Every structure is written in structure tokens, then in C-alpha cells.
Short mmCIF file of C-alpha atoms in Angstrom, two decimals:
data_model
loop_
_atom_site.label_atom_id
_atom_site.label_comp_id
_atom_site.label_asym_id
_atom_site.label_seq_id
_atom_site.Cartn_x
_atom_site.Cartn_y
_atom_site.Cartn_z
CA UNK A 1125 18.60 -0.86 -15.08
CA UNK A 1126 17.17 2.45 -13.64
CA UNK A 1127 16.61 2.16 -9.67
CA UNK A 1128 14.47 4.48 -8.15
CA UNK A 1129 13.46 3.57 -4.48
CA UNK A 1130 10.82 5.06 -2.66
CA UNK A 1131 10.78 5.25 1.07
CA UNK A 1132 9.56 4.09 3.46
CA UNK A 1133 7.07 1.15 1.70
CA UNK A 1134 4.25 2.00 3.86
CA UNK A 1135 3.16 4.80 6.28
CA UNK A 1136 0.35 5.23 8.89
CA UNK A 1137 -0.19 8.69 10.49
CA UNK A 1138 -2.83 9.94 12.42
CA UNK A 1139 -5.65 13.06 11.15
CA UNK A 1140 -3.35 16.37 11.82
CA UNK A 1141 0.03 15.24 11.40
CA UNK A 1142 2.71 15.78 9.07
CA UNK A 1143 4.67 13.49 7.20
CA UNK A 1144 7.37 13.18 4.55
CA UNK A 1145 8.73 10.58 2.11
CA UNK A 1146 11.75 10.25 -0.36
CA UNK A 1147 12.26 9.03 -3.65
CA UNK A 1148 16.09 8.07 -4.56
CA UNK A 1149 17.25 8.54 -8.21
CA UNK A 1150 20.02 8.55 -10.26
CA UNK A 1151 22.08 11.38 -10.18
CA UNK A 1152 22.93 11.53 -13.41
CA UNK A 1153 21.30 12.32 -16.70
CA UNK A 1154 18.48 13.75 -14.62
CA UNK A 1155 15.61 15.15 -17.25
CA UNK A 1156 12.49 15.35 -15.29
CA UNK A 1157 10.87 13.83 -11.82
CA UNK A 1158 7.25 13.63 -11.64
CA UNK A 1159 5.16 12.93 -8.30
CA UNK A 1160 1.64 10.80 -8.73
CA UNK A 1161 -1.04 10.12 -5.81
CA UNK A 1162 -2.75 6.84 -6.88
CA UNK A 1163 -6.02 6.33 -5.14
CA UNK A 1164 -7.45 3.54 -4.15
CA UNK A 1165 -10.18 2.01 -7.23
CA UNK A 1166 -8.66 5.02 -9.38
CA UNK A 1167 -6.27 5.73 -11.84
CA UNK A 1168 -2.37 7.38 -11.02
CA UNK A 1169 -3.39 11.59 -11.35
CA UNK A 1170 -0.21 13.59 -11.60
CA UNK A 1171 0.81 16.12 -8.55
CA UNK A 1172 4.24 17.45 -9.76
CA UNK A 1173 6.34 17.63 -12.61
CA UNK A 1174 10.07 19.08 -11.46
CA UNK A 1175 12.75 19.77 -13.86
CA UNK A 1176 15.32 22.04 -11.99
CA UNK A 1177 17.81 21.61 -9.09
CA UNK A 1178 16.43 22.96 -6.54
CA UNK A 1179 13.04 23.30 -7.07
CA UNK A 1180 9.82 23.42 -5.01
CA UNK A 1181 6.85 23.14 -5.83
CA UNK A 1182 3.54 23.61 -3.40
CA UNK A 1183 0.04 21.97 -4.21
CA UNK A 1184 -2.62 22.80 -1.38
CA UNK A 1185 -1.09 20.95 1.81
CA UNK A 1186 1.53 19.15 -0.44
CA UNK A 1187 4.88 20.49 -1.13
CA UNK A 1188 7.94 18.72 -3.22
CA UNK A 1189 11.79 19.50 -3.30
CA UNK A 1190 14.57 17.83 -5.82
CA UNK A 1191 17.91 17.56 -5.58
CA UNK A 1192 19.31 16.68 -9.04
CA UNK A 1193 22.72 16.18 -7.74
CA UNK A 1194 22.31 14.22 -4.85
CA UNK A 1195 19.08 12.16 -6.44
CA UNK A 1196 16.56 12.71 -4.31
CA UNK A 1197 13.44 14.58 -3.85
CA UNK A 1198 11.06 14.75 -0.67
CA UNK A 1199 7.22 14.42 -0.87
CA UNK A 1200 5.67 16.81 2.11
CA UNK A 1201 2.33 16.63 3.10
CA UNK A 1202 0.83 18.95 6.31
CA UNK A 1203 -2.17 18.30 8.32
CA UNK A 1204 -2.72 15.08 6.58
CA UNK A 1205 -6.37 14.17 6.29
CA UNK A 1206 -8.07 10.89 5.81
CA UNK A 1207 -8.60 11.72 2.06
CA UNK A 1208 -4.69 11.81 2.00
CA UNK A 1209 -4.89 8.42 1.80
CA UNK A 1210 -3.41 6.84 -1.16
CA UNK A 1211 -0.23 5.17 -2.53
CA UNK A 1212 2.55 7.98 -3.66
CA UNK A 1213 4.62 7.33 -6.99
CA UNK A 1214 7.43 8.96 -7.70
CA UNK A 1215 8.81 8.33 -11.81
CA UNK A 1216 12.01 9.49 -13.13
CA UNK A 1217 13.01 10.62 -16.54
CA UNK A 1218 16.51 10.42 -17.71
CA UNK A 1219 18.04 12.14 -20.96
CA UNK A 1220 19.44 9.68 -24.03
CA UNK A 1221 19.24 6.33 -24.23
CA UNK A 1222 16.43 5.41 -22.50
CA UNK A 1223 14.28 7.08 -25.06
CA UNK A 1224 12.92 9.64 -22.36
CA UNK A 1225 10.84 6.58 -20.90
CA UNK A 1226 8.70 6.94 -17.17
CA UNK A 1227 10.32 4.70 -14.84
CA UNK A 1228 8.25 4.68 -11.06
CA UNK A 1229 9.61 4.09 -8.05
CA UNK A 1230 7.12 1.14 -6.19
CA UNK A 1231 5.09 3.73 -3.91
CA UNK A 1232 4.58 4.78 -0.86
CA UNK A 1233 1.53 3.52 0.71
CA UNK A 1234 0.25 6.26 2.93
CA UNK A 1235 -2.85 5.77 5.49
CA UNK A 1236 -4.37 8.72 7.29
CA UNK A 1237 -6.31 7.56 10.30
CA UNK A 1238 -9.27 9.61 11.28
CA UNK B 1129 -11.49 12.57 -26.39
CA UNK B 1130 -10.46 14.46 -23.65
CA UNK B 1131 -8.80 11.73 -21.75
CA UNK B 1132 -7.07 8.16 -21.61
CA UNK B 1133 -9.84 5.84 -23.13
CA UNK B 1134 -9.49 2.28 -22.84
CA UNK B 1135 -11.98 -0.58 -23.17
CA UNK B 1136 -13.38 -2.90 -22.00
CA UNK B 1137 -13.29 -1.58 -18.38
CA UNK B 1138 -13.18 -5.26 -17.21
CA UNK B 1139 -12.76 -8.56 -19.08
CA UNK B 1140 -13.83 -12.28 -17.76
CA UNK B 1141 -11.72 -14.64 -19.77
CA UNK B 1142 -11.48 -18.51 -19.55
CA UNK B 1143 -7.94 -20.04 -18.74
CA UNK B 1144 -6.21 -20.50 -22.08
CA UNK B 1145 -8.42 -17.78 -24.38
CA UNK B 1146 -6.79 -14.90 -25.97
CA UNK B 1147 -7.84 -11.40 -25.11
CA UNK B 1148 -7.44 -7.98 -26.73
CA UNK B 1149 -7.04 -4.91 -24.52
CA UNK B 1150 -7.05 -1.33 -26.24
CA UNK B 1151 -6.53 1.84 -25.26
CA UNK B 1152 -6.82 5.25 -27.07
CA UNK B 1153 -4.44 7.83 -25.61
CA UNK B 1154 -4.43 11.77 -25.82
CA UNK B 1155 -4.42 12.96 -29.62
CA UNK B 1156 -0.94 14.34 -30.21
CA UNK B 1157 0.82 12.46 -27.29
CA UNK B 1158 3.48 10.43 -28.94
CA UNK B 1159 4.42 8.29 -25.78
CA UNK B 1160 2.33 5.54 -24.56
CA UNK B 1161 2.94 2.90 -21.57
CA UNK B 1162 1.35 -0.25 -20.71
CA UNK B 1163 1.55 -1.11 -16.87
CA UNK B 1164 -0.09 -3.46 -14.79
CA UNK B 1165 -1.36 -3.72 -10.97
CA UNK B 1166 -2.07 -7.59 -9.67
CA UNK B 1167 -3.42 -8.02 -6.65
CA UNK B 1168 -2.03 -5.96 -3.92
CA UNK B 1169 0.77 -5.13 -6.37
CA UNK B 1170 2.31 -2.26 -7.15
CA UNK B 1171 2.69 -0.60 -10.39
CA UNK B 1172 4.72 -3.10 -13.12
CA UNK B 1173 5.82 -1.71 -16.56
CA UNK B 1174 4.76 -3.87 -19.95
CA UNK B 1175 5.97 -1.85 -22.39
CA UNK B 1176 6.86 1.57 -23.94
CA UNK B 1177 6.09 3.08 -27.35
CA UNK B 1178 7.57 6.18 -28.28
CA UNK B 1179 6.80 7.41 -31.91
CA UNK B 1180 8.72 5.39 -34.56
CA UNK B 1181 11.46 3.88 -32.16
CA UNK B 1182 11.20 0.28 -31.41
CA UNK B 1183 9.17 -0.13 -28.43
CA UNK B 1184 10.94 -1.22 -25.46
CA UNK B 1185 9.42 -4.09 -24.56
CA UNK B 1186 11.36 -5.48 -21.27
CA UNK B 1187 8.51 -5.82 -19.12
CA UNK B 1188 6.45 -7.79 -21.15
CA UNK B 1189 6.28 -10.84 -18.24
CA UNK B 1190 6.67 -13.64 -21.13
CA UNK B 1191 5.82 -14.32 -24.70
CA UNK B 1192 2.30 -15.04 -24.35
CA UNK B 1193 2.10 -10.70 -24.46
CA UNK B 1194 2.11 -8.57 -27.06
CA UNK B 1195 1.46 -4.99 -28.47
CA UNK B 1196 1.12 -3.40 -30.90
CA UNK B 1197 0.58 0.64 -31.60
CA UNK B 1198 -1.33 1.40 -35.17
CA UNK B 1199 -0.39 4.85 -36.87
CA UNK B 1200 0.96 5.91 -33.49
CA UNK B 1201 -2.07 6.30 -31.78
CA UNK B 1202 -4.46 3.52 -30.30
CA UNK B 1203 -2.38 0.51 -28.86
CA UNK B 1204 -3.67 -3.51 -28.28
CA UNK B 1205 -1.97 -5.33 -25.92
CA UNK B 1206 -2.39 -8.89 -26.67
CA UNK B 1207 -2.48 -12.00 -24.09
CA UNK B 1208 -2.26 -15.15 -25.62
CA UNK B 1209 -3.41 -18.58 -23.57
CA UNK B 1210 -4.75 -16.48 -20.63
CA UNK B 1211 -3.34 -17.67 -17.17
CA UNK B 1212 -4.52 -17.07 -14.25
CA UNK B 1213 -1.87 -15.01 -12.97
CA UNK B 1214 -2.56 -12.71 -15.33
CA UNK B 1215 -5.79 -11.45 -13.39
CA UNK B 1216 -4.85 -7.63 -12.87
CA UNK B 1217 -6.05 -4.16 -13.74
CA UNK B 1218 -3.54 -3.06 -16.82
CA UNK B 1219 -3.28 0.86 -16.95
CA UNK B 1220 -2.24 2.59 -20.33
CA UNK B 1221 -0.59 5.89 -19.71
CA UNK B 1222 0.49 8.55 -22.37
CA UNK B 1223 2.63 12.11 -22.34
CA UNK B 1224 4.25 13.90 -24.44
CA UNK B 1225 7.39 13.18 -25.39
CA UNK B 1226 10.86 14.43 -24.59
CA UNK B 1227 8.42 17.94 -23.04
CA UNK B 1228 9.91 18.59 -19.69
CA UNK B 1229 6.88 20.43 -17.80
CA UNK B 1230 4.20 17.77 -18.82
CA UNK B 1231 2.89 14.43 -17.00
CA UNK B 1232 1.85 11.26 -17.74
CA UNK B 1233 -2.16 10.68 -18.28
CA UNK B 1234 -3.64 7.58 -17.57
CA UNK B 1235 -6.98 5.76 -18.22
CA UNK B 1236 -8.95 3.87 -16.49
CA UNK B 1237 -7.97 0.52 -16.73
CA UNK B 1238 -9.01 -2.31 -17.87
CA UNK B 1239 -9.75 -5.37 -14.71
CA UNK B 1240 -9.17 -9.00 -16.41
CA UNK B 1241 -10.26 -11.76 -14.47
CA UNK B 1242 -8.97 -14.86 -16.03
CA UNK B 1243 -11.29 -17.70 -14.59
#
């Protein structure tokens, strides 16, 4: 069984700040690790797909880092804003056996009060 | 289609009927996922189909669900003898597979509301 923990559950920030959350993985057979913002009433829309140690990617205010050999990567997001507000999936990919199959992390549930 | 099509978009059933949920994923995307979201839920895995390899079915919740995926494109998922506790919005979801830079796509669910 594949764990991959997402912390913390739940989040409430105020309009302005910045925040952060992790997502733990396994360290190894690491193929991919994608970040999703799941709205509420909507369907999960893809932020970023990371592939190499040390990456970082940068989307508008929101920013991701891996670390393949430690299993973890950080979700960033600056001057959150109300429409910030979603649930945060991280899903990990491992090479071999598992067929290459998705497995996501349980969220984090972010608020961003105005 | 350009997108993740499934249908219906929601589904009233009466306790004990079967009901047929499809969805239509990306042409060319080999991979396809069932999930589900109950009620302030998060996101729970059915089932995986990835070309010709056996699906991996351990989500499936019990043997009342099934699915199937016809010429590896458009999948059913199958509840026999609704319950209610199965009353959620199931999500299909399909990628490419094994293609490192690419993401999941998924449509818009399907809400069943088993009365």
C-alpha cells in the first residue's frame, strides 16, 4: 500500500498571507508527482506535474518544490486570495508494479478569509 | 470531444435499483480512473484501467460495483442494489500512460442520489 500524506488536513489564512503545505511520498521508485486544486462544485484541474529532483515549478502566486529523495514536495502559495480557496491534492506516481497508477494524498483543505 | 465526458450529470435512484454510470475519456488516453467523493469526503479510488492489463480493482467498496472499459475507451461503472451510502459524486479521470510531463483530466461527475 502506497501512503502519501498531505499536511496539515485543513488550513484557514487570512486575504494577504502566505502559506505552505507538504505532501509525503515514498522515496523510492519515484516517477512523477502531480499537484491538483479541487474547487468547490468543480472537478480536480491539474497545477503541476514534477518529474525531477529538485525541481520548481511557479504558476501565478503558486510555486512547488520536490524532493525525490527525501519524499516530499511543498505547495507555496503568496498573497493568498479568497479565490484560493479550495482543497489541494497532491498524487504520486511510482515506476513498475503499480502499473504507473495515480495515487492522491487526502487534501489539504485551504480557506482564504476575505 | 475535447474533454472528460460523462453522463448523466446526476442520477436519482431508488434503494435496491441498479444504475449505469459512463464516462468517455480523452481519445488516445489509455489510463482511466474511477473515484468517488461522499459527502464531505475526500477523494476515494474505485478502480484503474490501464490498456490491456487487468484493471486494478482494490477500491471497488464491495461486490455490488463493477466496471467495465469497452475497446479501451468509454468505461460503465456498474452499482448493483443501490444503497444509500452510495449517494456521492463519482469522478472519472484519464492521462496518458507511463508519459511523465502529462496530468490527469477529469470530468464532471456524475451526483447519484440513492433515495
Amino acid at each position: 500500500i502506497l501512503n502519501v500524506e498531505q499536511s496539515p488536513q485543513s488550513l484557514h489564512v487570512q486575504e494577504g498571507d502566505s502559506t505552505n503545505f507538504t505532501c509525503s511520498f515514498p522515496s523510492s521508485n519515484f516517477y512523477a508527482l502531480h499537484w491538483y486544486r479541487w474547487e468547490t462544485a468543480k472537478s480536480p484541474e491539474a497545477l503541476f506535474v514534477m518529474t525531477l529532483n529538485g525541481d520548481e515549478k511557479k504558476k501565478g502566486r503558486i510555486s512547488a518544490t520536490l524532493n525525490t529523495k527525501e519524499g516530499y514536495s511543498y505547495l507555496y502559495i503568496k498573497g493568498s486570495q479568497p479565490e484560493d480557496s479550495a482543497t489541494y491534492l497532491c498524487a504520486f506516481i511510482r515506476s513498475g508494479g503499480s502499473n504507473y497508477k495515480l495515487t492522491f494524498g487526502k487534501g489539504t483543505l485551504l480557506t482564504v478569509n476575505p | 470531444g475535447a474533454g472528460v465526458s460523462q453522463s448523466p450529470s446526476n442520477k436519482v435512484t431508488e434503494k435496491g435499483k441498479d444504475v449505469e454510470l459512463r464516462c468517455d475519456p480523452i481519445s488516445g488516453h489509455t489510463a482511466l480512473y474511477w473515484y468517488r467523493q461522499s459527502l464531505g469526503q475526500g477523494l476515494e479510488f474505485l478502480i484503474y484501467f490501464q490498456g490491456n492489463s487487468a484493471p486494478d480493482k482494490s477500491g471497488l467498496p464491495s461486490d455490488r460495483f463493477s466496471a467495465e472499459r469497452t475497446g479501451g475507451s468509454v468505461s460503465t461503472l456498474t452499482i448493483q442494489r443501490t444503497q444509500q451510502e452510495d449517494s456521492a459524486v463519482y469522478l472519472c479521470a484519464s492521462s496518458l500512460y507511463r508519459t511523465m510531463n502529462t496530468e490527469a483530466f477529469f470530468g464532471q461527475g456524475t451526483r447519484l442520489t440513492v433515495v
